């Protein structure tokens, strides 16, 4: 008597013993026939495996079912694992039983239709079934999982912060207002202020949550809703903060390279684990480099996209741009005692022109200094009431950063546009599906 079929997922077939009876559940990715043979490639959440049906081996009702099955139909297949050098991966399942669970209508994403990226995002609810999207999402999942492990190992507590907020952490121009029972509140741009409050209780905290920015620019690195990993530590200055970031990023890359090699291959991406410490290039140095290439910008302006790109292309691995002018930073940044216009802050930049991955810095801990800063920038002090209050009850030197999950995923997966790093991206022109 035949042994009962063992339920396997696609990837497990490649390590299953030849001759084993198995059951697969998945979707029909492709189908073809040759002579009296019908081949189907079945996809599930782990990968792809070929199954083949043959008259005389496969019962007639199953022959009919595999013939009838359309692309993307959901199916359950039983059969015997066979070694076959011609099959992708050297293994296939010889079909003994083929059932259609849900027959798919003709698949709308034809080769011609697929040539239009905007169409692919119009039908993102369907196009996410592609090999490359699946691979990018697995890289992203690994990035997030690595963050959980990293912070846990270092004694950081995961907290959560509200999404409905009043204060603008990163300036008023990118705030999304929402009606909150007749009152205008905003969607959170960053959990930083809540992390600063949590410090005095938990000392080292981090968050993984969505952030919202009304970005009116259409660039390959801006979403209106994205996920951010943010961390904040008490009794820690900017050098500690940069160390925390570079070790995190090196840890993430190592995990992706170790665990997502298959996916990187699908994405046609090779990435090297960076060694720490990362290079540190000061804002002033970036200005000099840019000026030599005819891309000069005024001291005090933010580093221009083209200058950042120039320096990024000259780097093999991630690096920091340090010491930004206060005029290019948010009000809460601490400045050097001997250089009051220069902040203790840095951007973590990816090589190869992928741009900024994280921003961090040391915060103002002193109440009088923070009030003075808010006044000098003409900000509404009343909007920062509780944030100021924190400075009255034991606020030590502290620092932190925020890292965009889609930015890191885009870099690691080598994606042209950041929207590919999100399952259902939100941009200025897209809120559906
Ligand atoms: O540089 P940002 O604006 O810094 C902050 O929000 C700080 N309050 C974080 C902190 O110190 N706790 O944002 C941090 C990171 C950026 O470096 C970038 O990776 C990502 O968030 N980011 C975006 N990602 C996608 N789309 C956007 N519109 C983004 N804006 C920022
Ligand atoms: Mg930034």
Tab-separated table of C-alpha atoms in Angstrom, residues 46-297:
chain	number	residue	atom	x	y	z
A	46	UNK	CA	8.113	29.364	-0.125
A	47	UNK	CA	8.844	29.148	-3.821
A	48	UNK	CA	8.167	27.299	-7.058
A	49	UNK	CA	8.139	23.632	-7.994
A	50	UNK	CA	7.367	21.853	-11.240
A	51	UNK	CA	4.740	19.126	-11.413
A	52	UNK	CA	4.200	16.912	-14.455
A	53	UNK	CA	1.210	14.900	-15.537
A	54	UNK	CA	1.345	12.004	-17.966
A	55	UNK	CA	-1.377	9.849	-19.455
A	56	UNK	CA	-1.216	6.386	-17.941
A	57	UNK	CA	0.502	7.654	-14.778
A	58	UNK	CA	-1.896	10.464	-13.891
A	59	UNK	CA	-5.554	9.332	-13.601
A	60	UNK	CA	-7.904	10.724	-16.327
A	61	UNK	CA	-9.856	13.071	-13.990
A	62	UNK	CA	-6.601	14.642	-12.827
A	63	UNK	CA	-5.338	14.899	-16.428
A	64	UNK	CA	-8.499	16.855	-17.190
A	65	UNK	CA	-8.068	19.053	-14.111
A	66	UNK	CA	-4.498	20.043	-14.923
A	67	UNK	CA	-5.559	20.744	-18.500
A	68	UNK	CA	-8.376	22.955	-17.249
A	69	UNK	CA	-6.357	24.795	-14.574
A	70	UNK	CA	-5.655	28.376	-15.626
A	71	UNK	CA	-2.776	30.577	-14.527
A	72	UNK	CA	-3.217	31.589	-10.850
A	73	UNK	CA	-5.850	28.938	-10.106
A	74	UNK	CA	-5.507	27.642	-6.549
A	75	UNK	CA	-4.779	23.911	-6.613
A	76	UNK	CA	-3.973	20.894	-4.463
A	77	UNK	CA	-1.597	18.393	-6.044
A	78	UNK	CA	-0.559	14.968	-4.864
A	79	UNK	CA	2.219	12.995	-6.412
A	80	UNK	CA	5.620	11.409	-6.177
A	81	UNK	CA	8.903	13.319	-5.917
A	82	UNK	CA	11.202	12.500	-8.830
A	83	UNK	CA	14.708	13.524	-9.652
A	84	UNK	CA	14.830	14.973	-13.135
A	85	UNK	CA	17.790	16.921	-14.402
A	86	UNK	CA	15.553	18.819	-16.841
A	87	UNK	CA	13.273	20.184	-14.105
A	88	UNK	CA	14.160	23.524	-12.479
A	89	UNK	CA	16.119	22.643	-9.349
A	90	UNK	CA	16.490	19.021	-10.511
A	91	UNK	CA	13.258	17.794	-8.886
A	92	UNK	CA	9.645	17.570	-9.863
A	93	UNK	CA	6.460	15.981	-8.621
A	94	UNK	CA	4.861	13.366	-10.835
A	95	UNK	CA	1.118	14.006	-10.515
A	96	UNK	CA	-1.208	11.289	-9.136
A	97	UNK	CA	-4.033	13.603	-8.122
A	98	UNK	CA	-4.738	17.187	-9.223
A	99	UNK	CA	-7.584	19.250	-7.844
A	100	UNK	CA	-8.635	22.792	-8.645
A	101	UNK	CA	-9.716	24.549	-5.474
A	102	UNK	CA	-10.513	27.861	-7.145
A	103	UNK	CA	-10.382	28.328	-10.917
A	104	UNK	CA	-8.863	31.693	-11.940
A	105	UNK	CA	-10.318	33.897	-14.663
A	106	UNK	CA	-7.916	34.849	-17.484
A	107	UNK	CA	-4.973	36.601	-15.819
A	108	UNK	CA	-5.044	40.305	-16.714
A	109	UNK	CA	-1.296	40.892	-16.392
A	110	UNK	CA	-0.163	40.010	-19.891
A	111	UNK	CA	3.426	40.570	-21.057
A	112	UNK	CA	2.391	43.805	-22.790
A	113	UNK	CA	0.483	45.042	-19.744
A	114	UNK	CA	3.387	44.157	-17.459
A	115	UNK	CA	5.650	46.512	-19.406
A	116	UNK	CA	3.880	49.454	-17.782
A	117	UNK	CA	5.067	50.002	-14.191
A	118	UNK	CA	2.103	52.247	-13.411
A	119	UNK	CA	-0.322	49.531	-14.543
A	120	UNK	CA	1.480	47.026	-12.324
A	121	UNK	CA	0.865	49.353	-9.362
A	122	UNK	CA	-2.786	49.861	-10.421
A	123	UNK	CA	-3.217	46.097	-10.015
A	124	UNK	CA	-0.752	45.755	-7.165
A	125	UNK	CA	-3.211	43.445	-5.385
A	126	UNK	CA	-2.500	40.954	-8.193
A	127	UNK	CA	0.998	41.895	-9.360
A	128	UNK	CA	2.425	41.177	-5.897
A	129	UNK	CA	2.276	37.503	-6.872
A	130	UNK	CA	5.412	37.926	-8.985
A	131	UNK	CA	8.697	36.310	-8.072
A	132	UNK	CA	10.470	39.635	-7.640
A	133	UNK	CA	7.847	41.227	-5.415
A	134	UNK	CA	7.844	38.106	-3.246
A	135	UNK	CA	11.628	38.260	-2.986
A	136	UNK	CA	11.619	41.970	-2.056
A	137	UNK	CA	9.019	41.346	0.662
A	138	UNK	CA	11.112	38.535	2.119
A	139	UNK	CA	14.132	40.804	2.238
A	140	UNK	CA	11.994	43.403	4.004
A	141	UNK	CA	10.709	40.860	6.477
A	142	UNK	CA	14.297	39.844	7.259
A	143	UNK	CA	15.269	43.497	7.803
A	144	UNK	CA	12.477	43.906	10.360
A	145	UNK	CA	13.184	40.577	12.081
A	146	UNK	CA	16.866	41.549	12.400
A	147	UNK	CA	15.875	44.806	14.125
A	148	UNK	CA	13.797	42.913	16.692
A	149	UNK	CA	16.730	40.619	17.499
A	150	UNK	CA	19.309	43.385	17.546
A	151	UNK	CA	17.487	45.633	19.982
A	152	UNK	CA	16.424	42.771	22.200
A	153	UNK	CA	20.016	41.546	22.511
A	154	UNK	CA	21.057	45.046	23.551
A	155	UNK	CA	18.486	45.519	26.256
A	156	UNK	CA	16.223	47.960	24.416
A	157	UNK	CA	12.510	47.924	25.211
A	158	UNK	CA	10.076	48.011	22.289
A	159	UNK	CA	7.472	50.692	22.906
A	160	UNK	CA	4.648	52.055	20.803
A	161	UNK	CA	3.708	55.673	20.306
A	162	UNK	CA	0.408	57.217	19.168
A	163	UNK	CA	-0.417	57.933	15.541
A	164	UNK	CA	-2.751	60.880	16.284
A	165	UNK	CA	-0.491	63.643	17.562
A	166	UNK	CA	-0.348	67.398	17.898
A	167	UNK	CA	3.313	68.333	17.650
A	168	UNK	CA	5.292	68.522	14.414
A	169	UNK	CA	8.523	66.622	15.016
A	170	UNK	CA	9.965	67.228	11.569
A	171	UNK	CA	8.439	70.564	10.593
A	172	UNK	CA	4.977	71.710	9.580
A	173	UNK	CA	5.324	71.368	5.804
A	174	UNK	CA	4.872	67.608	5.643
A	175	UNK	CA	2.089	67.201	8.198
A	176	UNK	CA	-1.098	65.332	7.380
A	177	UNK	CA	-3.963	66.883	9.293
A	178	UNK	CA	-6.960	64.814	10.339
A	179	UNK	CA	-10.287	65.820	11.776
A	180	UNK	CA	-10.382	64.583	15.362
A	181	UNK	CA	-13.913	65.224	16.671
A	182	UNK	CA	-13.904	68.693	15.167
A	183	UNK	CA	-10.349	69.454	16.191
A	184	UNK	CA	-7.372	69.299	13.828
A	185	UNK	CA	-4.683	66.848	14.832
A	186	UNK	CA	-1.841	65.335	12.791
A	187	UNK	CA	-0.633	61.927	11.777
A	188	UNK	CA	2.707	61.182	13.406
A	189	UNK	CA	5.871	61.995	11.436
A	190	UNK	CA	8.113	60.324	14.001
A	191	UNK	CA	7.802	58.713	17.432
A	192	UNK	CA	10.901	60.503	18.684
A	193	UNK	CA	9.294	62.777	21.286
A	194	UNK	CA	7.464	59.828	22.844
A	195	UNK	CA	10.695	57.871	22.941
A	196	UNK	CA	12.347	60.774	24.740
A	197	UNK	CA	9.580	60.652	27.338
A	198	UNK	CA	9.952	56.886	27.694
A	199	UNK	CA	13.696	57.176	28.314
A	200	UNK	CA	13.357	58.222	31.916
A	201	UNK	CA	11.371	55.072	32.517
A	202	UNK	CA	13.099	52.509	30.316
A	203	UNK	CA	16.477	54.087	29.449
A	204	UNK	CA	16.843	52.408	26.045
A	205	UNK	CA	13.797	52.224	23.827
A	206	UNK	CA	12.907	51.567	20.222
A	207	UNK	CA	9.831	51.572	18.013
A	208	UNK	CA	8.771	49.971	14.743
A	209	UNK	CA	5.754	51.792	13.411
A	210	UNK	CA	4.326	53.794	10.527
A	211	UNK	CA	5.222	57.417	9.901
A	212	UNK	CA	3.332	59.840	7.680
A	213	UNK	CA	4.704	62.664	5.553
A	214	UNK	CA	2.795	64.829	3.129
A	215	UNK	CA	5.714	64.718	0.699
A	216	UNK	CA	4.814	66.756	-2.332
A	217	UNK	CA	7.906	65.664	-4.202
A	218	UNK	CA	7.848	62.745	-6.593
A	219	UNK	CA	11.170	61.037	-6.043
A	220	UNK	CA	12.240	57.402	-6.025
A	221	UNK	CA	12.809	57.614	-2.260
A	222	UNK	CA	9.689	59.208	-0.809
A	223	UNK	CA	6.491	57.571	0.338
A	224	UNK	CA	3.697	59.356	2.176
A	225	UNK	CA	3.304	56.449	4.577
A	226	UNK	CA	6.330	54.379	5.534
A	227	UNK	CA	7.592	52.294	8.433
A	228	UNK	CA	10.272	53.578	10.688
A	229	UNK	CA	12.604	51.952	13.170
A	230	UNK	CA	13.554	54.536	15.768
A	231	UNK	CA	15.741	54.156	18.834
A	232	UNK	CA	16.626	56.481	21.671
A	233	UNK	CA	19.094	56.047	24.564
A	234	UNK	CA	19.646	57.951	27.778
A	235	UNK	CA	23.163	58.818	28.944
A	236	UNK	CA	24.358	58.488	25.356
A	237	UNK	CA	25.932	61.077	23.092
A	238	UNK	CA	26.148	61.259	19.315
A	239	UNK	CA	29.213	58.934	19.043
A	240	UNK	CA	27.239	56.212	20.911
A	241	UNK	CA	24.282	56.874	18.644
A	242	UNK	CA	26.318	56.456	15.475
A	243	UNK	CA	27.846	53.261	16.811
A	244	UNK	CA	24.363	51.905	17.525
A	245	UNK	CA	23.297	52.686	13.944
A	246	UNK	CA	26.293	51.266	12.132
A	247	UNK	CA	26.230	48.067	14.164
A	248	UNK	CA	22.498	47.744	13.497
A	249	UNK	CA	22.896	48.182	9.769
A	250	UNK	CA	25.827	45.745	9.589
A	251	UNK	CA	23.723	43.244	11.590
A	252	UNK	CA	20.762	43.673	9.229
A	253	UNK	CA	22.889	43.193	6.100
A	254	UNK	CA	24.552	40.111	7.567
A	255	UNK	CA	21.176	38.555	8.333
A	256	UNK	CA	19.807	39.314	4.881
A	257	UNK	CA	22.898	37.878	3.190
A	258	UNK	CA	22.816	34.760	5.399
A	259	UNK	CA	19.088	34.065	5.227
A	260	UNK	CA	17.879	35.610	1.976
A	261	UNK	CA	20.485	34.485	-0.536
A	262	UNK	CA	17.815	32.937	-2.792
A	263	UNK	CA	15.811	36.136	-2.824
A	264	UNK	CA	18.871	38.289	-3.545
A	265	UNK	CA	19.563	36.012	-6.520
A	266	UNK	CA	16.000	36.480	-7.799
A	267	UNK	CA	16.508	40.234	-7.426
A	268	UNK	CA	19.849	39.952	-9.216
A	269	UNK	CA	21.487	41.709	-6.297
A	270	UNK	CA	24.852	41.116	-4.672
A	271	UNK	CA	25.534	42.923	-1.441
A	272	UNK	CA	28.574	42.883	0.846
A	273	UNK	CA	28.298	42.936	4.636
A	274	UNK	CA	29.811	46.295	5.602
A	275	UNK	CA	32.502	46.417	8.232
A	276	UNK	CA	32.266	48.831	11.134
A	277	UNK	CA	33.042	51.590	11.834
A	278	UNK	CA	31.555	53.220	8.734
A	279	UNK	CA	33.255	56.156	7.063
A	280	UNK	CA	32.425	59.554	8.493
A	281	UNK	CA	32.398	62.483	6.093
A	282	UNK	CA	31.595	65.887	7.505
A	283	UNK	CA	29.102	68.277	5.982
A	284	UNK	CA	31.965	70.689	5.280
A	285	UNK	CA	33.886	67.971	3.444
A	286	UNK	CA	30.803	67.145	1.361
A	287	UNK	CA	30.545	70.817	0.405
A	288	UNK	CA	34.182	70.849	-0.711
A	289	UNK	CA	33.789	67.670	-2.752
A	290	UNK	CA	30.615	69.023	-4.362
A	291	UNK	CA	32.173	72.402	-5.143
A	292	UNK	CA	35.074	70.708	-6.967
A	293	UNK	CA	32.528	68.990	-9.223
A	294	UNK	CA	30.609	72.175	-9.950
A	295	UNK	CA	27.809	71.329	-7.514
A	296	UNK	CA	28.475	73.999	-4.913
A	297	UNK	CA	25.775	74.826	-2.379
